[in-house]
Amino acid sequence: MKQIALCLLLAGTSVVQAQIRNTEVYELPHLDKSNERNVINIPGFGNYETLKCDFHIHTVFSDGLVWPDMRVQEAWQEGLDAIAITDHIEYRPRKEVLKGDRNESYKIAKKAADAKGFIVIQGTEITRSKPLGHLNALFIQDAEAMDVEDPLKAIDEAKRQGAFILWNHPGWPDDKSTLYPVHEQLLKADKIDGIEVFNYAEYYPAALDWCDRYGKAYMANTDAHGLVASVYGWGDKLMRPLTLVFASERSERGIRDALSAGRTVAYFDGKLAGSPELLEKLLKACLSVRPIGDNRLEVTNRSDLSFEMTGGGALYRFPARKVVLIDRPKTTAFTVENCLTGNKKLTLSFPE
Ligand SMILES: [Zn+2]
Ligand SMILES: [Zn+2]
């Protein structure tokens, strides 16, 4: 009798695992994860939510290897809130095969994004040798209008369309991060609004200093050409560099307003880079503190970000999604070892 019951139970299990499509095909829907998405837990603060964004991505319409709607799929599954499609204006090695114009990759990605409630921003990469280098124009309407010989005229056209201009990978390709006079002019004229401090797997310490000095948005992006997971690994979250955007709403408008106000923090390889005000607000939104008796503190980190702090001669680690019990520190003056502001580590008073 027991054996019969077990057989019935196993039969029931297999029915849950496989669904009959017809008498000749059984479907195994649990093997298809394409409608599942990670939740990346990074809290907001004040009136802002934290959006996880990647503002530098290529497709087959320039020198990328991926079709635009797969860009949306991989970012959506990974748990991002928004991406920008930024194919090169000038470099389109497959234009004889792919007939669409410079706006086509965005249009394809936008259609795929709308079907998922995901945000895709129209952008393009203005591509020149150094000294100018590469700049992304984000929130544009027509990339074709930027196909002009003088890159400064392309920037002006992008600005006329309402663009946010991002200075890409300042240390590439010659392994020198040089602030040329043209950059200084563009920074001062607000024709560069943000700088990539991290691009692909590169990190530019000098760019942190420029963000601080000129009050520009700190950005971290993939500059993906192949599949993102083929570079950063499969299946986990917080693998790729991300620009964290503190937005009053989860929309393209919300992101545009936040970028205009410089409300970003760059995330890369466990480090965070941004202004001291934003970094402190983000850290204090992630960590909550409860006194345990007179001598101990319970610190809860509900976020997917980890923090490492030093103070009073001690090192404190607050890993993602962990509760840590510590002896009450002898000081409230802390340095956050993995938070950078300009070229300095963030210092703050903790707990408050
Ligand atoms: Zn580039
Ligand atoms: Zn690029």
CSV table of C-alpha atoms and ligand atoms in Angstrom, one decimal:
chain,number,residue,atom,x,y,z
A,1,MET,CA,0.0,0.0,0.0
A,2,LYS,CA,2.8,2.3,0.9
A,3,GLN,CA,4.5,1.5,-2.4
A,4,ILE,CA,1.4,2.5,-4.3
A,5,ALA,CA,1.1,5.8,-2.4
A,6,LEU,CA,4.8,6.6,-3.3
A,7,CYS,CA,4.2,5.8,-7.0
A,8,LEU,CA,1.2,8.1,-7.0
A,9,LEU,CA,3.3,10.8,-5.3
A,10,LEU,CA,6.1,10.5,-7.9
A,11,ALA,CA,3.6,10.5,-10.7
A,12,GLY,CA,2.2,13.7,-9.3
A,13,THR,CA,5.7,15.3,-9.1
A,14,SER,CA,6.4,14.5,-12.8
A,15,VAL,CA,3.1,16.2,-13.8
A,16,VAL,CA,4.2,19.3,-11.9
A,17,GLN,CA,7.6,19.3,-13.7
A,18,ALA,CA,6.2,18.6,-17.2
A,19,GLN,CA,3.2,19.9,-18.9
A,20,ILE,CA,1.5,18.2,-21.8
A,21,ARG,CA,1.5,20.3,-24.9
A,22,ASN,CA,-0.1,17.6,-26.9
A,23,THR,CA,0.1,13.8,-26.9
A,24,GLU,CA,3.5,13.8,-28.6
A,25,VAL,CA,5.2,16.7,-26.8
A,26,TYR,CA,5.8,17.3,-23.1
A,27,GLU,CA,7.0,20.7,-22.2
A,28,LEU,CA,9.4,21.3,-19.3
A,29,PRO,CA,8.6,25.0,-18.5
A,30,HIS,CA,10.8,25.1,-15.3
A,31,LEU,CA,13.8,24.9,-17.6
A,32,ASP,CA,13.0,28.2,-19.3
A,33,LYS,CA,14.1,31.1,-17.1
A,34,SER,CA,13.6,33.8,-19.7
A,35,ASN,CA,10.7,35.3,-17.8
A,36,GLU,CA,12.6,35.4,-14.4
A,37,ARG,CA,14.5,38.4,-13.3
A,38,ASN,CA,16.9,39.1,-10.4
A,39,VAL,CA,16.0,41.6,-7.7
A,40,ILE,CA,19.0,43.8,-6.9
A,41,ASN,CA,18.5,45.2,-3.4
A,42,ILE,CA,19.9,48.7,-3.2
A,43,PRO,CA,17.6,51.0,-1.2
A,44,GLY,CA,16.8,54.6,-2.1
A,45,PHE,CA,16.8,57.6,0.3
A,46,GLY,CA,14.7,60.7,0.8
A,47,ASN,CA,12.4,60.9,-2.2
A,48,TYR,CA,14.6,58.9,-4.4
A,49,GLU,CA,14.7,55.3,-5.5
A,50,THR,CA,18.0,53.8,-6.7
A,51,LEU,CA,17.9,52.7,-10.3
A,52,LYS,CA,20.6,50.3,-11.7
A,53,CYS,CA,21.7,51.5,-15.1
A,54,ASP,CA,24.3,50.8,-17.8
A,55,PHE,CA,24.7,53.8,-20.2
A,56,HIS,CA,27.2,52.3,-22.7
A,57,ILE,CA,26.2,49.3,-24.8
A,58,HIS,CA,26.9,48.3,-28.4
A,59,THR,CA,24.9,46.1,-30.8
A,60,VAL,CA,25.4,44.5,-34.2
A,61,PHE,CA,24.4,47.9,-35.7
A,62,SER,CA,28.0,49.1,-34.9
A,63,ASP,CA,30.8,46.8,-33.7
A,64,GLY,CA,28.8,44.8,-31.1
A,65,LEU,CA,28.0,41.1,-31.5
A,66,VAL,CA,24.5,41.1,-30.0
A,67,TRP,CA,21.1,41.9,-31.5
A,68,PRO,CA,19.4,44.9,-29.7
A,69,ASP,CA,16.5,43.1,-28.2
A,70,MET,CA,18.9,40.6,-26.5
A,71,ARG,CA,20.6,43.6,-24.9
A,72,VAL,CA,17.2,44.3,-23.2
A,73,GLN,CA,16.7,40.7,-22.3
A,74,GLU,CA,20.1,40.2,-20.6
A,75,ALA,CA,19.8,43.5,-18.6
A,76,TRP,CA,16.2,42.8,-17.6
A,77,GLN,CA,17.1,39.3,-16.4
A,78,GLU,CA,20.2,40.6,-14.5
A,79,GLY,CA,17.9,43.0,-12.6
A,80,LEU,CA,18.8,46.4,-14.1
A,81,ASP,CA,16.3,49.2,-14.5
A,82,ALA,CA,17.6,50.9,-17.6
A,83,ILE,CA,20.2,50.7,-20.4
A,84,ALA,CA,21.3,53.0,-23.1
A,85,ILE,CA,22.0,51.8,-26.6
A,86,THR,CA,25.1,53.7,-27.8
A,87,ASP,CA,26.3,52.4,-31.2
A,88,HIS,CA,29.1,54.3,-32.8
A,89,ILE,CA,28.1,57.0,-35.3
A,90,GLU,CA,31.2,56.6,-37.4
A,91,TYR,CA,32.1,52.9,-37.1
A,92,ARG,CA,29.5,50.6,-38.7
A,93,PRO,CA,31.3,47.6,-40.1
A,94,ARG,CA,28.0,45.7,-41.0
A,95,LYS,CA,26.1,48.6,-42.6
A,96,GLU,CA,26.1,46.7,-46.0
A,97,VAL,CA,24.4,43.8,-44.3
A,98,LEU,CA,22.1,45.6,-41.9
A,99,LYS,CA,20.1,48.2,-43.8
A,100,GLY,CA,18.7,50.2,-40.9
A,101,ASP,CA,20.0,53.7,-40.2
A,102,ARG,CA,21.8,55.0,-37.0
A,103,ASN,CA,18.5,55.0,-35.1
A,104,GLU,CA,17.5,51.4,-35.9
A,105,SER,CA,19.2,49.6,-32.9
A,106,TYR,CA,17.4,51.9,-30.5
A,107,LYS,CA,14.1,51.3,-32.2
A,108,ILE,CA,14.4,47.5,-32.0
A,109,ALA,CA,15.5,47.7,-28.3
A,110,LYS,CA,12.8,50.1,-27.4
A,111,LYS,CA,10.1,47.8,-28.8
A,112,ALA,CA,11.5,44.9,-26.8
A,113,ALA,CA,11.8,47.1,-23.6
A,114,ASP,CA,8.2,48.3,-23.8
A,115,ALA,CA,7.0,44.7,-23.8
A,116,LYS,CA,8.8,44.2,-20.5
A,117,GLY,CA,8.2,47.6,-18.8
A,118,PHE,CA,11.9,48.2,-19.1
A,119,ILE,CA,13.7,51.5,-19.9
A,120,VAL,CA,15.9,52.0,-22.9
A,121,ILE,CA,17.5,55.3,-23.6
A,122,GLN,CA,18.5,56.4,-27.1
A,123,GLY,CA,22.2,57.2,-27.3
A,124,THR,CA,25.1,57.1,-29.6
A,125,GLU,CA,28.9,57.2,-29.4
A,126,ILE,CA,30.8,60.0,-31.0
A,127,THR,CA,34.1,58.4,-31.8
A,128,ARG,CA,37.4,60.2,-32.5
A,129,SER,CA,41.1,59.6,-31.7
A,130,LYS,CA,42.6,61.3,-28.8
A,131,PRO,CA,42.9,64.1,-27.8
A,132,LEU,CA,39.0,64.2,-27.9
A,133,GLY,CA,38.4,60.5,-27.6
A,134,HIS,CA,35.0,59.0,-27.4
A,135,LEU,CA,31.8,60.6,-26.0
A,136,ASN,CA,28.3,59.2,-25.5
A,137,ALA,CA,25.4,61.4,-26.3
A,138,LEU,CA,22.4,60.1,-24.2
A,139,PHE,CA,18.7,61.0,-24.5
A,140,ILE,CA,19.0,62.0,-28.2
A,141,GLN,CA,16.2,62.0,-30.8
A,142,ASP,CA,18.1,61.5,-34.0
A,143,ALA,CA,21.6,60.0,-34.2
A,144,GLU,CA,21.8,60.6,-38.0
A,145,ALA,CA,22.1,64.4,-37.3
A,146,MET,CA,25.4,63.7,-35.5
A,147,ASP,CA,27.1,62.3,-38.5
A,148,VAL,CA,29.2,65.4,-39.2
A,149,GLU,CA,32.9,65.8,-39.7
A,150,ASP,CA,33.6,68.2,-36.7
A,151,PRO,CA,33.0,66.3,-33.5
A,152,LEU,CA,32.5,69.5,-31.6
A,153,LYS,CA,29.6,70.2,-34.0
A,154,ALA,CA,28.2,66.7,-33.3
A,155,ILE,CA,28.3,67.5,-29.5
A,156,ASP,CA,26.5,70.8,-30.2
A,157,GLU,CA,23.8,69.0,-32.2
A,158,ALA,CA,23.5,66.4,-29.4
A,159,LYS,CA,23.0,69.2,-26.9
A,160,ARG,CA,20.4,70.9,-29.2
A,161,GLN,CA,18.5,67.6,-28.9
A,162,GLY,CA,18.7,67.7,-25.1
A,163,ALA,CA,21.6,65.3,-24.6
A,164,PHE,CA,23.6,64.4,-21.6
A,165,ILE,CA,27.2,64.0,-22.7
A,166,LEU,CA,29.4,61.3,-21.1
A,167,TRP,CA,33.2,61.2,-21.6
A,168,ASN,CA,34.0,57.6,-22.1
A,169,HIS,CA,37.0,55.5,-21.0
A,170,PRO,CA,39.4,58.4,-20.6
A,171,GLY,CA,42.4,56.1,-20.1
A,172,TRP,CA,41.8,54.1,-23.3
A,173,PRO,CA,43.4,53.2,-25.7
A,174,ASP,CA,46.9,54.5,-24.7
A,175,ASP,CA,46.8,53.7,-21.0
A,176,LYS,CA,47.1,57.4,-20.2
A,177,SER,CA,44.3,59.4,-18.5
A,178,THR,CA,44.9,62.8,-19.9
A,179,LEU,CA,42.7,65.9,-19.4
A,180,TYR,CA,43.4,67.7,-22.6
A,181,PRO,CA,42.5,71.4,-23.1
A,182,VAL,CA,39.5,70.4,-25.2
A,183,HIS,CA,38.1,68.4,-22.3
A,184,GLU,CA,38.6,71.3,-19.9
A,185,GLN,CA,36.7,73.6,-22.3
A,186,LEU,CA,33.9,71.0,-22.7
A,187,LEU,CA,33.7,70.4,-18.9
A,188,LYS,CA,33.6,74.1,-18.1
A,189,ALA,CA,30.9,74.7,-20.8
A,190,ASP,CA,28.8,71.9,-19.5
A,191,LYS,CA,29.2,70.0,-22.8
A,192,ILE,CA,30.6,67.1,-20.8
A,193,ASP,CA,28.1,66.2,-18.0
A,194,GLY,CA,29.5,62.9,-16.7
A,195,ILE,CA,32.7,60.8,-16.8
A,196,GLU,CA,33.2,57.1,-16.9
A,197,VAL,CA,35.5,56.2,-13.9
A,198,PHE,CA,35.0,52.6,-14.8
A,199,ASN,CA,34.5,51.1,-18.3
A,200,TYR,CA,34.5,47.4,-19.1
A,201,ALA,CA,37.2,46.1,-16.7
A,202,GLU,CA,39.2,49.3,-16.5
A,203,TYR,CA,39.3,51.9,-13.8
A,204,TYR,CA,40.7,55.5,-14.1
A,205,PRO,CA,41.8,57.0,-10.8
A,206,ALA,CA,42.4,60.4,-12.4
A,207,ALA,CA,38.8,60.5,-13.6
A,208,LEU,CA,37.5,60.3,-10.0
A,209,ASP,CA,39.4,63.5,-9.3
A,210,TRP,CA,37.9,65.2,-12.4
A,211,CYS,CA,34.4,64.3,-11.4
A,212,ASP,CA,35.1,65.8,-8.0
A,213,ARG,CA,36.8,68.9,-9.3
A,214,TYR,CA,34.3,69.8,-12.0
A,215,GLY,CA,31.2,68.5,-10.2
A,216,LYS,CA,30.3,65.9,-12.9
A,217,ALA,CA,28.4,62.7,-12.6
A,218,TYR,CA,30.4,59.6,-11.7
A,219,MET,CA,29.5,56.8,-14.1
A,220,ALA,CA,30.4,53.1,-14.5
A,221,ASN,CA,29.3,51.2,-17.6
A,222,THR,CA,30.1,48.0,-19.5
A,223,ASP,CA,30.8,49.3,-23.0
A,224,ALA,CA,29.6,45.8,-23.9
A,225,HIS,CA,30.2,44.4,-27.3
A,226,GLY,CA,29.7,40.7,-26.8
A,227,LEU,CA,27.2,39.1,-24.3
A,228,VAL,CA,27.6,40.8,-20.9
A,229,ALA,CA,27.7,37.4,-19.1
A,230,SER,CA,30.5,36.3,-21.4
A,231,VAL,CA,32.7,39.0,-19.8
A,232,TYR,CA,31.4,39.2,-16.2
A,233,GLY,CA,30.1,35.6,-15.6
A,234,TRP,CA,26.8,33.8,-15.8
A,235,GLY,CA,23.9,33.9,-13.5
A,236,ASP,CA,24.9,36.1,-10.6
A,237,LYS,CA,23.9,39.7,-9.9
A,238,LEU,CA,26.1,42.8,-9.4
A,239,MET,CA,28.6,41.4,-11.9
A,240,ARG,CA,28.8,44.3,-14.4
A,241,PRO,CA,29.8,47.8,-13.6
A,242,LEU,CA,26.7,49.9,-12.9
A,243,THR,CA,25.8,53.5,-12.7
A,244,LEU,CA,23.4,53.9,-9.7
A,245,VAL,CA,20.9,56.7,-10.3
A,246,PHE,CA,18.9,58.3,-7.5
A,247,ALA,CA,15.6,59.1,-9.3
A,248,SER,CA,12.3,60.6,-8.1
A,249,GLU,CA,10.5,58.1,-10.4
A,250,ARG,CA,11.4,55.0,-12.4
A,251,SER,CA,11.1,56.5,-15.9
A,252,GLU,CA,13.3,57.9,-18.6
A,253,ARG,CA,12.3,61.4,-17.3
A,254,GLY,CA,13.3,60.5,-13.8
A,255,ILE,CA,16.7,59.3,-15.0
A,256,ARG,CA,17.3,62.3,-17.1
A,257,ASP,CA,16.4,64.7,-14.2
A,258,ALA,CA,18.7,62.7,-11.8
A,259,LEU,CA,21.6,62.8,-14.3
A,260,SER,CA,21.2,66.6,-14.8
A,261,ALA,CA,21.4,67.0,-11.1
A,262,GLY,CA,24.5,64.7,-10.9
A,263,ARG,CA,22.6,62.2,-8.6
A,264,THR,CA,24.7,59.1,-9.5
A,265,VAL,CA,27.2,56.8,-7.8
A,266,ALA,CA,29.4,54.5,-9.9
A,267,TYR,CA,29.6,50.9,-8.8
A,268,PHE,CA,32.4,48.6,-9.8
A,269,ASP,CA,34.0,45.5,-8.3
A,270,GLY,CA,32.6,46.1,-4.9
A,271,LYS,CA,33.7,49.8,-4.8
A,272,LEU,CA,31.4,52.8,-4.9
A,273,ALA,CA,32.5,56.2,-6.2
A,274,GLY,CA,30.5,59.5,-5.9
A,275,SER,CA,30.1,62.7,-4.0
A,276,PRO,CA,30.5,62.4,-0.2
A,277,GLU,CA,26.9,63.5,0.3
A,278,LEU,CA,25.4,60.8,-2.0
A,279,LEU,CA,27.7,58.1,-0.7
A,280,GLU,CA,26.9,58.8,2.9
A,281,LYS,CA,23.1,58.8,2.2
A,282,LEU,CA,23.4,55.5,0.3
A,283,LEU,CA,25.5,53.8,3.0
A,284,LYS,CA,23.1,55.0,5.7
A,285,ALA,CA,20.1,53.7,3.7
A,286,CYS,CA,21.8,50.3,3.5
A,287,LEU,CA,22.9,49.9,7.1
A,288,SER,CA,20.7,50.1,10.2
A,289,VAL,CA,22.0,49.9,13.8
A,290,ARG,CA,20.4,48.6,17.0
A,291,PRO,CA,22.1,48.9,20.3
A,292,ILE,CA,22.4,45.6,22.2
A,293,GLY,CA,22.9,46.5,25.9
A,294,ASP,CA,25.5,49.1,26.6
A,295,ASN,CA,28.5,47.6,24.8
A,296,ARG,CA,27.4,46.1,21.6
A,297,LEU,CA,25.7,47.1,18.3
A,298,GLU,CA,23.8,45.0,15.8
A,299,VAL,CA,24.4,46.3,12.3
A,300,THR,CA,21.9,45.0,9.6
A,301,ASN,CA,22.8,45.3,5.9
A,302,ARG,CA,19.7,44.5,3.9
A,303,SER,CA,21.3,45.6,0.6
A,304,ASP,CA,23.3,43.7,-2.0
A,305,LEU,CA,26.2,46.1,-1.4
A,306,SER,CA,28.9,45.3,1.1
A,307,PHE,CA,30.8,47.9,3.1
A,308,GLU,CA,34.2,47.8,4.8
A,309,MET,CA,34.9,50.5,7.4
A,310,THR,CA,37.9,51.4,9.6
A,311,GLY,CA,37.8,53.5,12.8
A,312,GLY,CA,39.4,53.5,16.3
A,313,GLY,CA,42.1,51.1,15.0
A,314,ALA,CA,39.6,48.4,14.0
A,315,LEU,CA,38.2,47.0,10.8
A,316,TYR,CA,34.5,46.4,10.4
A,317,ARG,CA,33.0,44.4,7.6
A,318,PHE,CA,29.3,44.6,6.8
A,319,PRO,CA,28.6,42.1,4.1
A,320,ALA,CA,25.6,42.2,1.8
A,321,ARG,CA,22.4,40.7,3.3
A,322,LYS,CA,24.0,40.0,6.7
A,323,VAL,CA,23.5,41.1,10.3
A,324,VAL,CA,26.7,41.7,12.2
A,325,LEU,CA,27.2,42.0,15.9
A,326,ILE,CA,30.1,44.2,17.0
A,327,ASP,CA,31.5,45.6,20.1
A,328,ARG,CA,30.6,49.3,20.3
A,329,PRO,CA,33.4,51.2,18.6
A,330,LYS,CA,35.6,53.6,20.6
A,331,THR,CA,35.0,56.3,18.0
A,332,THR,CA,32.3,57.6,15.6
A,333,ALA,CA,34.8,58.8,13.1
A,334,PHE,CA,35.1,56.2,10.3
A,335,THR,CA,36.7,55.7,6.9
A,336,VAL,CA,34.8,53.7,4.4
A,337,GLU,CA,37.4,51.7,2.6
A,338,ASN,CA,35.3,50.8,-0.4
A,339,CYS,CA,33.7,54.2,-1.0
A,340,LEU,CA,35.7,56.7,-3.1
A,341,THR,CA,35.1,60.4,-3.4
A,342,GLY,CA,37.5,62.1,-5.8
A,343,ASN,CA,40.7,60.2,-5.0
A,344,LYS,CA,40.0,60.0,-1.3
A,345,LYS,CA,38.1,57.5,0.8
A,346,LEU,CA,34.8,58.5,2.2
A,347,THR,CA,34.9,59.6,5.9
A,348,LEU,CA,31.8,59.9,8.0
A,349,SER,CA,30.3,59.8,11.5
A,350,PHE,CA,28.8,56.4,12.3
A,351,PRO,CA,26.5,55.5,13.8
A,352,GLU,CA,24.5,58.6,14.1
B,1,ZN,ZN,34.5,54.0,-27.0
B,2,ZN,ZN,31.8,52.1,-26.8
